[in-house]
Amino acid sequence: MSQNTENREHPSPRITLGDLGLLKNHLNRCAPEKQDKLLLDMLKQIFGQNSKDLTLELAKELIEHVRGVPKNNLAFLNYEYLAEFMDKAIEDDNVPLMEYLLSLSASMMRVLGQNGFNMNQRVHQHTTLHFALASPYTDDESVQLIKYLASRIHDINQTDEHGYTPLHIWLHETQEDRWREKQDVVWEITTHLLDNHASLAATAKEENGDTPLHFVVQSASLPLVELFLTRGADKNARNKDGKTPRDYAQRFKDSADDDEKRVYTLMMM
């Protein structure tokens, strides 16, 4: 009887995707200083779901919703709260949720380490390094996380479902606005990946077969073109269309841009 009474006083209804609208409205109406605790309670209920994919989708929907709300203090993103979620994700062997939490805070690596998690574990063909390199965060802690993973992953050239290695993923990310003003960090991370044996010969197998040099020549990333050439990248490697990095450089032949002209000159040498 007492157990039934307790359940009536503290109900824990099963949360589904259909409940998200109601939950988001509830969060919006909540006082800012109480929002973190309310979200924590909601997420604790979500962890009871049977489907790992559903658990991840629900958690992401709620967290991203609140991250987009202009509040001065979102304490739920503090280490203590995220660590509690990470502990539960590890307990449930929910790798997608672990990776998502890693994207929110590089501090979560500490929790993984404390729990003995194998960072080489893959989900949907992605390694944790793939995920970290695609993270939206550019702060020092996130950069250190990337370097930490690159130094410790068993095979830095593992590919995802598109045939992309972590280096391929990274080169795509460097074209995003958030990295354009941090070229020193781009250089630091790229060099670190190469120092840890990231392959310049790897091709994006299920896309068009581009090597890393194909990528950086097309974007006229002069420092990376120079770096890759000094590390032995092949100017004449052919992708699935039969195109080489040298072929891609041809379009810069008459360019007025100094970097593009220099890329052309280097590739023709």
CSV table of C-alpha atoms in Angstrom, one decimal:
chain,number,residue,atom,x,y,z
A,1,MET,CA,0.0,0.0,0.0
A,2,SER,CA,2.8,2.4,0.9
A,3,GLN,CA,4.5,1.7,-2.3
A,4,ASN,CA,1.3,2.5,-4.3
A,5,THR,CA,0.9,5.7,-2.3
A,6,GLU,CA,4.5,6.7,-3.1
A,7,ASN,CA,3.9,6.1,-6.8
A,8,ARG,CA,0.8,8.3,-6.7
A,9,GLU,CA,2.7,11.1,-5.0
A,10,HIS,CA,5.8,10.9,-7.2
A,11,PRO,CA,4.6,9.7,-10.6
A,12,SER,CA,7.2,8.9,-13.3
A,13,PRO,CA,5.2,8.7,-16.5
A,14,ARG,CA,6.9,7.3,-19.6
A,15,ILE,CA,8.1,10.2,-21.8
A,16,THR,CA,7.6,9.8,-25.6
A,17,LEU,CA,8.4,12.1,-28.5
A,18,GLY,CA,4.8,13.2,-28.5
A,19,ASP,CA,5.3,14.7,-25.0
A,20,LEU,CA,8.2,17.0,-26.2
A,21,GLY,CA,6.0,20.0,-27.0
A,22,LEU,CA,4.4,20.0,-23.6
A,23,LEU,CA,7.7,19.5,-21.8
A,24,LYS,CA,9.3,22.4,-23.8
A,25,ASN,CA,6.3,24.7,-22.9
A,26,HIS,CA,6.8,23.7,-19.3
A,27,LEU,CA,10.5,24.6,-19.4
A,28,ASN,CA,9.7,27.9,-21.0
A,29,ARG,CA,7.3,28.8,-18.2
A,30,CYS,CA,9.7,27.7,-15.5
A,31,ALA,CA,11.6,30.4,-13.5
A,32,PRO,CA,15.2,30.6,-14.8
A,33,GLU,CA,16.7,29.7,-11.5
A,34,LYS,CA,14.6,26.5,-11.4
A,35,GLN,CA,15.0,25.5,-15.0
A,36,ASP,CA,18.1,23.4,-14.5
A,37,LYS,CA,16.6,21.3,-11.8
A,38,LEU,CA,13.4,20.8,-13.9
A,39,LEU,CA,15.4,19.7,-16.9
A,40,LEU,CA,17.4,17.3,-14.8
A,41,ASP,CA,14.2,15.7,-13.5
A,42,MET,CA,12.9,15.3,-17.0
A,43,LEU,CA,16.1,13.8,-18.3
A,44,LYS,CA,16.2,11.3,-15.4
A,45,GLN,CA,12.8,10.1,-16.5
A,46,ILE,CA,13.9,9.8,-20.1
A,47,PHE,CA,16.7,7.5,-19.1
A,48,GLY,CA,14.1,4.8,-18.4
A,49,GLN,CA,13.3,4.4,-22.1
A,50,ASN,CA,14.0,1.0,-23.7
A,51,SER,CA,15.3,2.4,-27.0
A,52,LYS,CA,18.7,4.0,-27.0
A,53,ASP,CA,18.0,6.0,-30.1
A,54,LEU,CA,14.8,7.3,-28.5
A,55,THR,CA,16.6,8.2,-25.3
A,56,LEU,CA,19.2,10.1,-27.3
A,57,GLU,CA,16.6,11.9,-29.4
A,58,LEU,CA,14.6,13.0,-26.4
A,59,ALA,CA,17.6,14.1,-24.4
A,60,LYS,CA,19.0,16.1,-27.4
A,61,GLU,CA,15.6,17.7,-28.1
A,62,LEU,CA,15.3,19.0,-24.6
A,63,ILE,CA,18.9,20.0,-24.0
A,64,GLU,CA,19.1,21.8,-27.4
A,65,HIS,CA,15.8,23.5,-26.8
A,66,VAL,CA,17.0,25.0,-23.5
A,67,ARG,CA,20.4,25.9,-24.9
A,68,GLY,CA,18.6,28.0,-27.4
A,69,VAL,CA,16.6,29.9,-24.8
A,70,PRO,CA,18.3,33.2,-23.8
A,71,LYS,CA,18.8,32.6,-20.1
A,72,ASN,CA,21.7,34.1,-18.1
A,73,ASN,CA,22.3,30.9,-16.1
A,74,LEU,CA,22.0,27.4,-17.5
A,75,ALA,CA,23.4,25.5,-14.6
A,76,PHE,CA,22.3,22.2,-16.0
A,77,LEU,CA,25.4,22.4,-18.3
A,78,ASN,CA,27.7,22.3,-15.3
A,79,TYR,CA,30.0,19.4,-14.9
A,80,GLU,CA,28.1,17.9,-12.0
A,81,TYR,CA,24.8,17.6,-13.9
A,82,LEU,CA,26.3,16.3,-17.1
A,83,ALA,CA,28.5,13.8,-15.2
A,84,GLU,CA,25.3,12.4,-13.7
A,85,PHE,CA,23.9,11.9,-17.2
A,86,MET,CA,27.1,10.4,-18.5
A,87,ASP,CA,27.2,7.9,-15.6
A,88,LYS,CA,23.8,6.7,-16.6
A,89,ALA,CA,24.6,6.6,-20.3
A,90,ILE,CA,27.7,4.4,-19.4
A,91,GLU,CA,25.5,2.2,-17.2
A,92,ASP,CA,23.1,1.7,-20.1
A,93,ASP,CA,25.9,1.3,-22.6
A,94,ASN,CA,24.3,4.1,-24.6
A,95,VAL,CA,27.2,5.1,-26.8
A,96,PRO,CA,25.3,7.7,-28.9
A,97,LEU,CA,24.3,9.5,-25.8
A,98,MET,CA,27.9,9.4,-24.5
A,99,GLU,CA,29.1,11.0,-27.7
A,100,TYR,CA,26.4,13.7,-27.5
A,101,LEU,CA,27.4,14.5,-24.0
A,102,LEU,CA,31.0,14.8,-25.1
A,103,SER,CA,29.9,17.4,-27.6
A,104,LEU,CA,28.4,19.5,-24.8
A,105,SER,CA,31.4,19.4,-22.6
A,106,ALA,CA,35.0,18.2,-23.1
A,107,SER,CA,35.0,17.6,-19.3
A,108,MET,CA,33.0,14.5,-19.9
A,109,MET,CA,36.2,12.7,-20.9
A,110,ARG,CA,37.0,12.6,-17.2
A,111,VAL,CA,33.8,10.7,-16.5
A,112,LEU,CA,34.6,8.3,-19.3
A,113,GLY,CA,38.1,7.7,-17.9
A,114,GLN,CA,36.8,7.2,-14.4
A,115,ASN,CA,34.4,4.5,-15.7
A,116,GLY,CA,37.0,2.7,-17.8
A,117,PHE,CA,35.1,3.4,-21.1
A,118,ASN,CA,36.8,2.2,-24.3
A,119,MET,CA,37.2,5.3,-26.4
A,120,ASN,CA,37.9,3.1,-29.4
A,121,GLN,CA,34.3,1.8,-29.4
A,122,ARG,CA,32.4,2.7,-32.5
A,123,VAL,CA,28.7,3.6,-33.1
A,124,HIS,CA,27.3,3.9,-36.6
A,125,GLN,CA,30.9,3.5,-37.8
A,126,HIS,CA,31.9,6.7,-36.0
A,127,THR,CA,34.7,6.7,-33.4
A,128,THR,CA,34.7,9.2,-30.6
A,129,LEU,CA,37.4,11.1,-32.4
A,130,HIS,CA,35.1,11.5,-35.5
A,131,PHE,CA,32.5,12.9,-33.1
A,132,ALA,CA,34.9,15.2,-31.3
A,133,LEU,CA,36.3,16.7,-34.5
A,134,ALA,CA,32.8,17.6,-35.6
A,135,SER,CA,31.9,19.2,-32.3
A,136,PRO,CA,30.7,22.8,-32.5
A,137,TYR,CA,33.1,23.9,-29.7
A,138,THR,CA,36.4,25.6,-30.3
A,139,ASP,CA,37.4,26.4,-26.8
A,140,ASP,CA,40.8,25.3,-25.4
A,141,GLU,CA,39.2,22.4,-23.5
A,142,SER,CA,37.6,21.0,-26.6
A,143,VAL,CA,40.9,21.3,-28.5
A,144,GLN,CA,42.7,19.4,-25.8
A,145,LEU,CA,40.0,16.7,-26.0
A,146,ILE,CA,40.6,16.3,-29.7
A,147,LYS,CA,44.4,16.0,-29.1
A,148,TYR,CA,43.8,13.6,-26.2
A,149,LEU,CA,41.7,11.3,-28.4
A,150,ALA,CA,44.0,11.5,-31.4
A,151,SER,CA,46.9,10.4,-29.2
A,152,ARG,CA,45.2,7.4,-27.8
A,153,ILE,CA,42.8,6.0,-30.4
A,154,HIS,CA,44.0,2.6,-31.7
A,155,ASP,CA,43.5,3.4,-35.4
A,156,ILE,CA,43.4,7.0,-36.3
A,157,ASN,CA,42.4,6.1,-39.9
A,158,GLN,CA,39.2,4.3,-39.1
A,159,THR,CA,36.5,5.3,-41.5
A,160,ASP,CA,32.8,6.2,-41.0
A,161,GLU,CA,29.9,5.0,-43.1
A,162,HIS,CA,30.9,7.5,-45.8
A,163,GLY,CA,34.5,6.3,-45.9
A,164,TYR,CA,35.7,9.4,-44.1
A,165,THR,CA,38.7,9.2,-41.8
A,166,PRO,CA,38.9,11.6,-38.8
A,167,LEU,CA,41.2,13.8,-40.9
A,168,HIS,CA,38.6,14.0,-43.7
A,169,ILE,CA,36.0,15.0,-41.1
A,170,TRP,CA,38.3,17.6,-39.7
A,171,LEU,CA,39.1,19.2,-43.1
A,172,HIS,CA,35.4,19.7,-43.7
A,173,GLU,CA,35.0,21.3,-40.3
A,174,THR,CA,37.8,23.8,-40.9
A,175,GLN,CA,35.7,25.4,-43.6
A,176,GLU,CA,33.1,26.4,-41.1
A,177,ASP,CA,32.9,30.0,-39.9
A,178,ARG,CA,33.8,29.1,-36.3
A,179,TRP,CA,37.3,28.0,-37.3
A,180,ARG,CA,38.1,30.7,-39.9
A,181,GLU,CA,39.4,33.1,-37.2
A,182,LYS,CA,41.4,30.3,-35.5
A,183,GLN,CA,43.9,29.3,-38.1
A,184,ASP,CA,46.6,28.8,-35.5
A,185,VAL,CA,44.3,26.2,-33.8
A,186,VAL,CA,43.5,24.6,-37.2
A,187,TRP,CA,47.2,24.2,-37.8
A,188,GLU,CA,47.8,22.8,-34.3
A,189,ILE,CA,45.1,20.1,-34.6
A,190,THR,CA,45.9,19.2,-38.2
A,191,THR,CA,49.6,18.8,-37.3
A,192,HIS,CA,48.7,16.7,-34.3
A,193,LEU,CA,46.6,14.4,-36.4
A,194,LEU,CA,49.4,13.9,-38.8
A,195,ASP,CA,51.9,13.4,-36.0
A,196,ASN,CA,49.7,10.6,-34.8
A,197,HIS,CA,49.8,8.9,-38.2
A,198,ALA,CA,46.6,10.3,-39.9
A,199,SER,CA,47.0,9.1,-43.5
A,200,LEU,CA,47.3,11.6,-46.4
A,201,ALA,CA,46.7,8.8,-48.8
A,202,ALA,CA,43.3,7.8,-47.4
A,203,THR,CA,40.4,8.3,-49.7
A,204,ALA,CA,36.7,9.1,-48.9
A,205,LYS,CA,35.7,5.7,-50.3
A,206,GLU,CA,31.9,6.1,-50.5
A,207,GLU,CA,32.0,9.7,-51.7
A,208,ASN,CA,34.2,10.7,-54.7
A,209,GLY,CA,37.4,9.2,-53.4
A,210,ASP,CA,39.1,12.5,-52.6
A,211,THR,CA,42.3,12.4,-50.5
A,212,PRO,CA,43.0,15.1,-47.9
A,213,LEU,CA,45.1,17.0,-50.4
A,214,HIS,CA,42.1,17.1,-52.8
A,215,PHE,CA,40.1,18.8,-50.0
A,216,VAL,CA,42.6,21.5,-49.1
A,217,VAL,CA,43.5,22.4,-52.7
A,218,GLN,CA,39.8,22.9,-53.6
A,219,SER,CA,39.4,25.3,-50.7
A,220,ALA,CA,42.8,27.0,-51.4
A,221,SER,CA,43.9,26.4,-47.8
A,222,LEU,CA,47.4,27.5,-48.5
A,223,PRO,CA,49.0,26.6,-45.1
A,224,LEU,CA,47.5,23.1,-45.2
A,225,VAL,CA,48.5,22.6,-48.8
A,226,GLU,CA,52.0,23.5,-47.9
A,227,LEU,CA,51.9,21.2,-44.8
A,228,PHE,CA,50.5,18.2,-46.7
A,229,LEU,CA,53.1,18.6,-49.5
A,230,THR,CA,55.9,18.7,-46.9
A,231,ARG,CA,54.5,15.5,-45.4
A,232,GLY,CA,54.5,13.7,-48.7
A,233,ALA,CA,51.0,14.1,-50.0
A,234,ASP,CA,50.6,12.8,-53.6
A,235,LYS,CA,49.7,15.6,-56.1
A,236,ASN,CA,48.8,13.0,-58.7
A,237,ALA,CA,46.4,10.8,-56.6
A,238,ARG,CA,43.2,10.2,-58.6
A,239,ASN,CA,39.7,10.3,-57.2
A,240,LYS,CA,36.8,8.3,-58.6
A,241,ASP,CA,36.3,10.9,-61.3
A,242,GLY,CA,40.0,10.6,-62.3
A,243,LYS,CA,40.8,14.0,-61.0
A,244,THR,CA,44.0,14.8,-59.1
A,245,PRO,CA,44.8,17.6,-56.7
A,246,ARG,CA,46.9,19.1,-59.5
A,247,ASP,CA,43.8,19.1,-61.7
A,248,TYR,CA,41.8,21.0,-59.1
A,249,ALA,CA,44.5,23.6,-58.8
A,250,GLN,CA,44.2,24.5,-62.5
A,251,ARG,CA,41.2,26.8,-61.8
A,252,PHE,CA,43.5,29.1,-59.8
A,253,LYS,CA,45.9,29.7,-62.7
A,254,ASP,CA,44.6,33.2,-63.5
A,255,SER,CA,43.3,34.0,-60.0
A,256,ALA,CA,44.0,37.5,-58.5
A,257,ASP,CA,44.0,36.0,-55.0
A,258,ASP,CA,47.5,35.6,-53.6
A,259,ASP,CA,46.7,32.3,-51.8
A,260,GLU,CA,45.1,30.8,-54.8
A,261,LYS,CA,47.9,31.8,-57.0
A,262,ARG,CA,50.4,30.3,-54.6
A,263,VAL,CA,48.4,27.0,-54.4
A,264,TYR,CA,48.5,26.8,-58.2
A,265,THR,CA,52.3,27.4,-58.2
A,266,LEU,CA,52.9,24.8,-55.6
A,267,MET,CA,50.8,22.2,-57.3
A,268,MET,CA,52.4,22.7,-60.7
A,269,MET,CA,56.0,22.4,-59.3
